Short mmCIF file of C-alpha atoms and ligand atoms in Angstrom, two decimals:
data_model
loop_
_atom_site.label_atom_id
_atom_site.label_comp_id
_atom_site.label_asym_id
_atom_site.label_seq_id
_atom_site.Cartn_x
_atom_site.Cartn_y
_atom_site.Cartn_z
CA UNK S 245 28.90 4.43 1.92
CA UNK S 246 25.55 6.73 1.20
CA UNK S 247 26.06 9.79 -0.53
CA UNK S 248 25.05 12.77 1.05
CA UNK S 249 24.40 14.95 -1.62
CA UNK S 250 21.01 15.34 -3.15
CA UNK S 251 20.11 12.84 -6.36
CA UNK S 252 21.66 14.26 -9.38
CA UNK S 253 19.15 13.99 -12.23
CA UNK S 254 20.65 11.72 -15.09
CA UNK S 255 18.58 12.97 -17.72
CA UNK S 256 17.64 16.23 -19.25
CA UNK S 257 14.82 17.83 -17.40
CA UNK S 258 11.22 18.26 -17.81
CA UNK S 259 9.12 21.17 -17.40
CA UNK S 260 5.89 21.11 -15.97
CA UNK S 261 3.03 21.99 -18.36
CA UNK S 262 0.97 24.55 -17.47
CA UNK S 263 -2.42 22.40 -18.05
CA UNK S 264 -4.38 24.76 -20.13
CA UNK S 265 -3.10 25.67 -23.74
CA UNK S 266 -2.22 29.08 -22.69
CA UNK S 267 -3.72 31.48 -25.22
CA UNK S 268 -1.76 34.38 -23.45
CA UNK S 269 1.14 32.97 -24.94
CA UNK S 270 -0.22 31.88 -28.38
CA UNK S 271 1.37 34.00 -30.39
CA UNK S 272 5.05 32.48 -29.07
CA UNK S 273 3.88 29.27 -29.80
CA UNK S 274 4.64 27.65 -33.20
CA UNK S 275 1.55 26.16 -34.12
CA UNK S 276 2.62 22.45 -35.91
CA UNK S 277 0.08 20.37 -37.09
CA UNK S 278 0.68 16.40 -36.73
CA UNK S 279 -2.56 15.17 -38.03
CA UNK S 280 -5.23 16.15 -35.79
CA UNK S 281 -2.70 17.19 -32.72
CA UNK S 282 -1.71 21.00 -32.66
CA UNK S 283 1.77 20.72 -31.48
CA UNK S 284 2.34 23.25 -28.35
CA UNK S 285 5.28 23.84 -26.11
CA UNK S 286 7.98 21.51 -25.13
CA UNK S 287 7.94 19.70 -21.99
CA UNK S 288 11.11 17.79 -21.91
CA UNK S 289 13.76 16.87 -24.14
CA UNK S 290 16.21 14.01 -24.61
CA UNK S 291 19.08 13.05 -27.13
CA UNK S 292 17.28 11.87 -29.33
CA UNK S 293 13.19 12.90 -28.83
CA UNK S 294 11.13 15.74 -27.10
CA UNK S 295 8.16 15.58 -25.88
CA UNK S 296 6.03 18.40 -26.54
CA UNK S 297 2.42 19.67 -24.89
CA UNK S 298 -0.39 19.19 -28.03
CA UNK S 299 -4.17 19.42 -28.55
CA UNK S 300 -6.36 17.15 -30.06
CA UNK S 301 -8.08 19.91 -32.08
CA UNK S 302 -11.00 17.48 -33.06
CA UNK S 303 -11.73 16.93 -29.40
CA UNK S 304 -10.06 19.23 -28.09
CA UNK S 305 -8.43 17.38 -25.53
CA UNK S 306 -4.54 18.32 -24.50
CA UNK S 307 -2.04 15.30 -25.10
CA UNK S 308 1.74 15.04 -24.74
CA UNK S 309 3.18 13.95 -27.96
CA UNK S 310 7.11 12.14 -28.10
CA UNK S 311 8.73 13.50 -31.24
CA UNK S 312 11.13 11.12 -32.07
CA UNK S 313 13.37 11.96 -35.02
CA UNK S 314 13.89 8.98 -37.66
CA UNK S 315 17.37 10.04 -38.52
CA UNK S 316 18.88 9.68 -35.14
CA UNK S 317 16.93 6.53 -34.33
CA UNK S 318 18.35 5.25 -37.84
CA UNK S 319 22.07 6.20 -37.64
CA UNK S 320 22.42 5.10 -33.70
CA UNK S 321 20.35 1.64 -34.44
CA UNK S 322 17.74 2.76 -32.10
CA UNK S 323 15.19 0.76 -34.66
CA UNK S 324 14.86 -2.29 -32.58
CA UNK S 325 14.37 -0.19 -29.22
CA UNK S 326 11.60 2.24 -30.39
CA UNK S 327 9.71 -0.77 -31.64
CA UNK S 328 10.02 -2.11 -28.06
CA UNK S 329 8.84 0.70 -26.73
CA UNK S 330 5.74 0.93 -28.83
CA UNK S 331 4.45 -2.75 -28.48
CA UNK S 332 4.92 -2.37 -24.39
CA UNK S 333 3.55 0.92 -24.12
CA UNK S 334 0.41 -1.01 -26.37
CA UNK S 335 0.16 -3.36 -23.67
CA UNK S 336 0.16 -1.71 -20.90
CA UNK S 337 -2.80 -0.19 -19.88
CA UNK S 338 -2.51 0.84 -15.89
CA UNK S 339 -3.60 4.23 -13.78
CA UNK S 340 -0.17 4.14 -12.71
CA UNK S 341 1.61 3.93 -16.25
CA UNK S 342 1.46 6.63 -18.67
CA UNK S 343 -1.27 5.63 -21.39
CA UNK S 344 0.43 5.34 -25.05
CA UNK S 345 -2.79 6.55 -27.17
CA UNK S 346 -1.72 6.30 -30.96
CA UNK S 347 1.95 6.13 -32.64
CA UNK S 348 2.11 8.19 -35.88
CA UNK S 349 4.85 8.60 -38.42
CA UNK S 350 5.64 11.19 -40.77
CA UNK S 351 8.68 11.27 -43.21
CA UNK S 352 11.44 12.54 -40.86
CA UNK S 353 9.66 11.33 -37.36
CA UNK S 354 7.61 9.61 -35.15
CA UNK S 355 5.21 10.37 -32.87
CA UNK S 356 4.09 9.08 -29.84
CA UNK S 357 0.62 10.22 -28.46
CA UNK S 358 0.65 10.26 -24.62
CA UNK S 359 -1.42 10.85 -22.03
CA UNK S 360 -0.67 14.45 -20.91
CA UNK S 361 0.08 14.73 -16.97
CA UNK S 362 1.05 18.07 -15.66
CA UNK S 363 2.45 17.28 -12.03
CA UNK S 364 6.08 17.34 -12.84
CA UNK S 365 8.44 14.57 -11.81
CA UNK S 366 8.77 12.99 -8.45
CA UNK S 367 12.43 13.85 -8.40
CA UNK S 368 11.06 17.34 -8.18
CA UNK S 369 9.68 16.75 -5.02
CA UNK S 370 12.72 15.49 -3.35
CA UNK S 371 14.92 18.59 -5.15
CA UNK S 372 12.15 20.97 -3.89
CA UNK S 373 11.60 19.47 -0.04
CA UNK S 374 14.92 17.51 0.61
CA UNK S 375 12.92 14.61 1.33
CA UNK S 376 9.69 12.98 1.60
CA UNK S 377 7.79 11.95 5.03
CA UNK S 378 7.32 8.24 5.42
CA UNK S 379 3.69 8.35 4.82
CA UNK S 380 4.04 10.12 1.76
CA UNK S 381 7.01 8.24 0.11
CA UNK S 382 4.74 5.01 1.14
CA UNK S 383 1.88 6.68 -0.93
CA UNK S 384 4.13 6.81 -3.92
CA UNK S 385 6.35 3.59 -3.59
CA UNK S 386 2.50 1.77 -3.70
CA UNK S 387 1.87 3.41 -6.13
CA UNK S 388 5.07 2.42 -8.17
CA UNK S 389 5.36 -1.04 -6.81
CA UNK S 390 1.23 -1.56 -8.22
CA UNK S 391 2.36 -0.40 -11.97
CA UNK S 392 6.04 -2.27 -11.97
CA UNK S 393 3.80 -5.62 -10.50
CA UNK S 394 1.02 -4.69 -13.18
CA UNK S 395 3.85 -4.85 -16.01
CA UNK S 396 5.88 -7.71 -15.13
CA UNK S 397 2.71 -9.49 -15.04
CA UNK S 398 2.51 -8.72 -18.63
CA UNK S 399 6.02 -9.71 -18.90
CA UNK S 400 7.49 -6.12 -19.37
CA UNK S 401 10.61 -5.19 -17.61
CA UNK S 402 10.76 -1.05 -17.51
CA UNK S 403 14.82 -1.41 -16.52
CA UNK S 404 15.16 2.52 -16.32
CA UNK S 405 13.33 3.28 -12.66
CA UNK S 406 13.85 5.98 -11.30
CA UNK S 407 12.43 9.28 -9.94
CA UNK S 408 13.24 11.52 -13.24
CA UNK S 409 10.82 8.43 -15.03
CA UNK S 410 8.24 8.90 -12.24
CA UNK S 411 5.59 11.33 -13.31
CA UNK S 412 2.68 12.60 -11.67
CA UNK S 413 -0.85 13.89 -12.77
CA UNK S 414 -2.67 16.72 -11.64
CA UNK S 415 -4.23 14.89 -8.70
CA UNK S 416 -0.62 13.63 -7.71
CA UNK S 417 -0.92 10.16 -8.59
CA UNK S 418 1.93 8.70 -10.35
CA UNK S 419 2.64 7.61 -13.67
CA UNK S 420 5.44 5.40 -14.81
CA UNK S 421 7.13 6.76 -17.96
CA UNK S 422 10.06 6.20 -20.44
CA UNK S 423 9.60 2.61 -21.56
CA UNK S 424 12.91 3.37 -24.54
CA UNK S 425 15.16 0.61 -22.09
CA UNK S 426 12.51 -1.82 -21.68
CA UNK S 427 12.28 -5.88 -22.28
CA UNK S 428 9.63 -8.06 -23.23
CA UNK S 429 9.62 -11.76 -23.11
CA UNK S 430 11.23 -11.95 -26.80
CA UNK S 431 14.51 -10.74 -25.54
CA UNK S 432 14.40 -13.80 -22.46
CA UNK S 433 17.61 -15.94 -23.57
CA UNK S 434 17.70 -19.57 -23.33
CA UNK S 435 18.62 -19.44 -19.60
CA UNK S 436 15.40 -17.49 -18.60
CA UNK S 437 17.28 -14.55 -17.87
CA UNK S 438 18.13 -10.81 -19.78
CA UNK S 439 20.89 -10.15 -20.51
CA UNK S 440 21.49 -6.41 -21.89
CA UNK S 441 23.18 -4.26 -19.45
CA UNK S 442 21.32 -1.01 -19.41
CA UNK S 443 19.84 1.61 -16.99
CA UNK S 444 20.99 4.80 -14.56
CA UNK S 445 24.08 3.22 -12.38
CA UNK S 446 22.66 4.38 -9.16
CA UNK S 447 19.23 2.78 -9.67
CA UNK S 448 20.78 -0.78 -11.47
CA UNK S 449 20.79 -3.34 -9.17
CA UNK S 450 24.38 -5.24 -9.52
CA UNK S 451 23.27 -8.75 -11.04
CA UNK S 452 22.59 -6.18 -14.33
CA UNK S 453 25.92 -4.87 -13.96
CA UNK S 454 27.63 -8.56 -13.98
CA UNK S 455 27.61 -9.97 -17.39
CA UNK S 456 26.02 -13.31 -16.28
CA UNK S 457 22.06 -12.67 -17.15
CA UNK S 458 19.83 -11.34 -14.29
CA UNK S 459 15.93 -11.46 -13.66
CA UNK S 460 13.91 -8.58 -15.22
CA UNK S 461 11.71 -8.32 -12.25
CA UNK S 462 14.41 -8.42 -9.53
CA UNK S 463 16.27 -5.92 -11.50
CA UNK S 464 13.16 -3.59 -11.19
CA UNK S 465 12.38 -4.11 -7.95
CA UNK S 466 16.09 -3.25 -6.74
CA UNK S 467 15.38 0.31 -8.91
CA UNK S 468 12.08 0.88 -6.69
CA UNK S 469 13.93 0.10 -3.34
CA UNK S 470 16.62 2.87 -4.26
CA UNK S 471 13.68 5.21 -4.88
CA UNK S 472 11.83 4.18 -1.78
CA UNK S 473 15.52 5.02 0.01
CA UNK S 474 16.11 8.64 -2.43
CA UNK S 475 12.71 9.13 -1.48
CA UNK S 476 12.82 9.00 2.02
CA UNK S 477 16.51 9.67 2.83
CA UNK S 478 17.05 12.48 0.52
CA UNK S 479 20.41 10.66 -1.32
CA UNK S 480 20.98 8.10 -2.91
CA UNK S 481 22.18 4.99 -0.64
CA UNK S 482 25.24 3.70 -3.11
CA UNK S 483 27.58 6.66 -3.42
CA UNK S 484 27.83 7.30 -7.80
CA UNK S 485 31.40 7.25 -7.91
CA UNK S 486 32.04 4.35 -6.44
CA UNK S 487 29.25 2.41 -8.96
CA UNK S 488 29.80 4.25 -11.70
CA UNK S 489 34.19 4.68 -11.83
CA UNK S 490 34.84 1.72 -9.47
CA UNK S 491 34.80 -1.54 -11.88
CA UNK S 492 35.75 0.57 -14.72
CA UNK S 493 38.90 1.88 -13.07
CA UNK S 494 40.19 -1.43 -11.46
CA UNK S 495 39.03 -3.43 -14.18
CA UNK S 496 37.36 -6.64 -12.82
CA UNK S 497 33.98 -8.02 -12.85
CA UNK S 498 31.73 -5.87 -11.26
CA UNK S 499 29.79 -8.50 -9.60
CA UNK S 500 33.39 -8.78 -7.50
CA UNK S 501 33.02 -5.30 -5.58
CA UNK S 502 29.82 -6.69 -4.43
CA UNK S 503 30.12 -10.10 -3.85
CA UNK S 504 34.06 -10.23 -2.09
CA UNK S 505 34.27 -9.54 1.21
CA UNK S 506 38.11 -7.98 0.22
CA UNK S 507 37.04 -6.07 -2.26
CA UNK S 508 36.83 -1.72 -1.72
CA UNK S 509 33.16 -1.62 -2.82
CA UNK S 510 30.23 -3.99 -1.44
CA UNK S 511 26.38 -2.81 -1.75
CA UNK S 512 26.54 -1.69 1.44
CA UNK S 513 24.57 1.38 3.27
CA UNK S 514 23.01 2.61 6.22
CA UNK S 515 19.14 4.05 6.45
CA UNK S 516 19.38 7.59 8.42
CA UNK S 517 17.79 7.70 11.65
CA UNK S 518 14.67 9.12 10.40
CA UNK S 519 13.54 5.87 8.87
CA UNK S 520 11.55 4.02 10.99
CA UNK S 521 12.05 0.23 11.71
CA UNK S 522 9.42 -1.32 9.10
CA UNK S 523 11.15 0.79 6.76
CA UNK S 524 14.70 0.04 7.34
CA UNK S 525 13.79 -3.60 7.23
CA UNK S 526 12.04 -3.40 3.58
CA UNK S 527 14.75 -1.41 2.13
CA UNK S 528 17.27 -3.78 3.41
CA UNK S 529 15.21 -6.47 2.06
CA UNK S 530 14.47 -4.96 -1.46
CA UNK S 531 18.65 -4.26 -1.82
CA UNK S 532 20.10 -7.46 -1.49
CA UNK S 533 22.81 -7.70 -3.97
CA UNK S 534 22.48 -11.72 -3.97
CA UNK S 535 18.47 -11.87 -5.63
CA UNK S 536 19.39 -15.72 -4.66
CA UNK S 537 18.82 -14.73 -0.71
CA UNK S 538 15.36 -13.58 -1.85
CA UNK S 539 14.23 -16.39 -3.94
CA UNK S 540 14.49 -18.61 -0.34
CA UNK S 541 11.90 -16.89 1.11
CA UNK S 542 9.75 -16.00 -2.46
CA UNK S 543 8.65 -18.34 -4.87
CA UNK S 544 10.43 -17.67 -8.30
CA UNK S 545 9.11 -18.87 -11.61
CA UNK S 546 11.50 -20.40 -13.92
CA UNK S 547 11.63 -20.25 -17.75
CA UNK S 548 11.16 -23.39 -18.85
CA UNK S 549 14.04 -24.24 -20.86
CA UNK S 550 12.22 -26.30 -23.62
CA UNK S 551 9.28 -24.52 -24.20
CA UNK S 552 5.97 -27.44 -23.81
CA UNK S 553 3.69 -25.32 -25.42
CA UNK S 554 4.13 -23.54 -28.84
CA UNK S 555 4.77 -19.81 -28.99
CA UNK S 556 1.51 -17.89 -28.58
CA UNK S 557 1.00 -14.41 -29.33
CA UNK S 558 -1.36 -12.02 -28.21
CA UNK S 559 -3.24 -9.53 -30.36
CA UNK S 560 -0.32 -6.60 -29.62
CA UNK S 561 2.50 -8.80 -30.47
CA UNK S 562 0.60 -10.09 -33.24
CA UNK S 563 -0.30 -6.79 -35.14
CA UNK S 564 3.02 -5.49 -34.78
CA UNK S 565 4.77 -8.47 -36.61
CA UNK S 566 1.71 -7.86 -39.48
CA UNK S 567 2.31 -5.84 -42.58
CA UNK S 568 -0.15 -3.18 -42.27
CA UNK S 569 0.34 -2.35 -39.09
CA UNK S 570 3.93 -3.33 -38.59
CA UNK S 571 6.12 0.02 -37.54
CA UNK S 572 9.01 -1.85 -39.93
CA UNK S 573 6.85 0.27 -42.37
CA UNK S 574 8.05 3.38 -40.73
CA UNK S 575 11.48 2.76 -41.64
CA UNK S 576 11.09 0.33 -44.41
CA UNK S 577 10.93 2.26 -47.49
CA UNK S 578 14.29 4.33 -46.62
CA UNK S 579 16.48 1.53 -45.48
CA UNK S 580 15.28 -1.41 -46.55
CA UNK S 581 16.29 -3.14 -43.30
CA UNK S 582 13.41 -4.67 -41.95
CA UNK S 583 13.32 -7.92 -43.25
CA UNK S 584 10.20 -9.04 -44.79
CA UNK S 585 8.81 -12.57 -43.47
CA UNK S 586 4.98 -14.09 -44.55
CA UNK S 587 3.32 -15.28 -41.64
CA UNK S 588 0.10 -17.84 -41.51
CA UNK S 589 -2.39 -17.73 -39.30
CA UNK S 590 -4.96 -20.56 -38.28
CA UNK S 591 -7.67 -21.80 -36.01
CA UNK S 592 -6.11 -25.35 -35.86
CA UNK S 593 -4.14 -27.01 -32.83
CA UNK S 594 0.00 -26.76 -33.19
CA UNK S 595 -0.45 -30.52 -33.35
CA UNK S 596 -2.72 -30.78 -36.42
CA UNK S 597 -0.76 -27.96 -38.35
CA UNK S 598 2.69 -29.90 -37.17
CA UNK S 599 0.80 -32.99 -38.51
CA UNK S 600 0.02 -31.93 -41.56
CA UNK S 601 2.92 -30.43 -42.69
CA UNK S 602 4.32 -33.78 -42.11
CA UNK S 603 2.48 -35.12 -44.25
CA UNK S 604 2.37 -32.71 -46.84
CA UNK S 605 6.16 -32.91 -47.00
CA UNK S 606 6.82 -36.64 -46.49
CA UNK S 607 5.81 -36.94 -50.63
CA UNK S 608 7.67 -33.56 -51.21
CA UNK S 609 10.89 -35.84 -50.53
CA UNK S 610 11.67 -33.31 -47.57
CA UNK S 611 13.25 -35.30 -44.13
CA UNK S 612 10.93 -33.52 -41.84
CA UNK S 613 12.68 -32.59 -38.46
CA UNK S 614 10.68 -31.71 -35.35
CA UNK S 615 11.72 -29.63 -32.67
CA UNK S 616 9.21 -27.19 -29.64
CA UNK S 617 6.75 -26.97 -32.61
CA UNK S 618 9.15 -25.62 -34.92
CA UNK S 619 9.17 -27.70 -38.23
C1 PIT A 810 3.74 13.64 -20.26
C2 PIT A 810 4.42 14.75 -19.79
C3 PIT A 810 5.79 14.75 -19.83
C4 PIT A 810 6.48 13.65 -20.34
C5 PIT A 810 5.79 12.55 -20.80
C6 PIT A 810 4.41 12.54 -20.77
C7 PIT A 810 6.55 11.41 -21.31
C8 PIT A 810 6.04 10.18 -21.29
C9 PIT A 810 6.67 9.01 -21.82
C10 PIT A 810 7.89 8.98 -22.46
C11 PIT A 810 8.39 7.80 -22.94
C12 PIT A 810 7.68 6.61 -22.78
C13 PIT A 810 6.48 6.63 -22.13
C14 PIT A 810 5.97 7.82 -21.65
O1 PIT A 810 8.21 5.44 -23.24
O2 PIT A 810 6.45 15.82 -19.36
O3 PIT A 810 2.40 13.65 -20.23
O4 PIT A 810 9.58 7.70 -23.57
#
């Protein structure tokens, strides 16, 4: 079932920056200003952003900066994404995660201020060397498996691993990047679980495929034990055709081609040779296509379903649902979309504000209804 070709990149591809800001070359180079960031040249570029190599010219320190154009993100309803990007990227703060350093916004686009790292992607490693020896891919997969355990403890779901999103720094260390698909604890439905499909087919585990909800964390982890495998082996253990045509073409619930012993397609593969045993045994481990086998040996938390506590915020999630600094004011003014809502803040309990508006309404003549703190 493992495809034997090398890991087709799914995305448009980067190029490496050249570290310095190349004054050999200045005169090619359009010099943009976006506030106090000379904009340089670009070092990747997507549908709908590029990211470009800039200097801080007050400190003169080199930054990559996401240009993100409003128009696009406006007509393809990208609004609610590129917020979620911006208030995880706020709270994650990790060696292994690319650092998000300001957000700016001008009339036509936004800008994200990153932390510049000028190692290329780790898919460039495979493409360049075939594959990785165990010792290095373990380097790495630490690596990755200390940022994605970093961010899920902060309840953010990157659901877009894979090596193209896998950056490294000048000293090699990796950086997780490309946070546009990711989930925060807002978008948990009633049942505990997400439920948007989304992510590169060969790196989706196949409980995000199925319709029925699937756990943010398992999802992830499946992504890093395809990379561990791509790493490693060279290809990709699920052949694309078969995960990306397969359900489409025969038109059945995906979850079938894994779960039915009858059906063409099961998440099946076999490790190469090379791998040694501790290896094979993770990776077959990691790719379960039932996450239930897992949770027997693992301990799984559970979303409560009736929340015991009232909602808290933190200061990130906080600020961005505030007027000044709300990013609704990047957009607000031109579409008139973002719905304006006036939110109180106080230092007493849930139960003494529930209290009181009890009693403040009682008189009012209002039949007050109680329900998880919501009045
Ligand atoms: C660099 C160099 C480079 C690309 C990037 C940063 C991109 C980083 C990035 C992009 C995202 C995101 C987080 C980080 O959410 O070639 O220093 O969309």
């Amino acid at each position: 079932m493992a495809s034997r070709t090398t890991p087709s990149r799914s995305t448009p591809s980067r190029s490496t920056p050249s570290g310095s800001s190349s004054s050999s070359s200045s005169s090619s180079i359009s010099r943009t200003r976006v506030g106090k960031y000379e904009l340089g040249r670009t070092l990747g570029e997507g549908t709908f952003a590029k990211v470009k190599f800039a200097r801080n010219v007050e400190k003169g320190e080199s930054v990559a900066i996401k240009v993100i154009d409003k128009e696009k993100v406006l007509k393809n309803k990208m609004i609610a994404q590129i917020k979620r990007e911006i208030s995880t990227m706020k709270l994650i703060k990790h060696p292994n995660v690319i650092r998000m350093i300001e957000v700016m916004a001008s009339k036509t686009k936004i800008y994200f201020v990153l932390e510049l790292v000028t190692g290329g992607e780790l898919f460039d490693k495979i493409s360049s060397t075939g594959r990785l020896k165990e010792d290095e891919a373990r380097k790495y997969f630490q690596q990755l498996i200390n940022a994605v355990d970093y961010c899920h403890s902060r309840g953010v779901y990157h659901r877009d691993l894979k090596p193209e999103n896998l950056l490294l720094d000048a000293n090699g260390t990796l950086k997780v990047s490309d946070f546009g698909l990711s989930a925060l604890p807002q978008q948990v439905r009633e049942d505990g679980l997400l439920h948007t499909t989304c992510g590169t087919p060969n790196y989706v585990a196949p409980e995000v495929i199925n319709n029925k909800g699937y756990d943010g964390a398992k999802a992830d982890l499946w992504s890093c034990g395809v990379i561990l495998f791509v790493l490693m082996a060279g290809y990709l253990p699920f052949e694309d055709s078969n995960l990306t045509s397969l359900y489409k073409k025969h038109n059945m619930p995906p979850e079938s081609l894994f779960f039915d012993d009858k059906q063409i397609f099961k998440a099946e593969f076999t490790c190469p040779p090379w791998f040694s045993a501790s290896a094979k045994k993770l990776i077959k481990r990691i790719l379960d296509p039932k996450p239930a086998t897992e949770s027997k040996n693992l301990v799984v938390e559970r979303k409560e379903e009736e929340p015991k506590n009232p909602v808290t915020m933190n200061a990130f999630e906080l600020i961005s649902t505030s007027q000044g600094l709300n990013l609704g004011s990047l957009f607000e003014k031109q579409m008139g979309l973002v719905k304006r809502k006036t939110r109180f803040t106080s230092k007493c309990s849930a139960n003494d504000i529930v209290t009181k508006i009890e009693a403040a309404a009682g008189p009012l003549g209002f039949d007050v209804k109680k329900n998880n703190y919501k009045v």
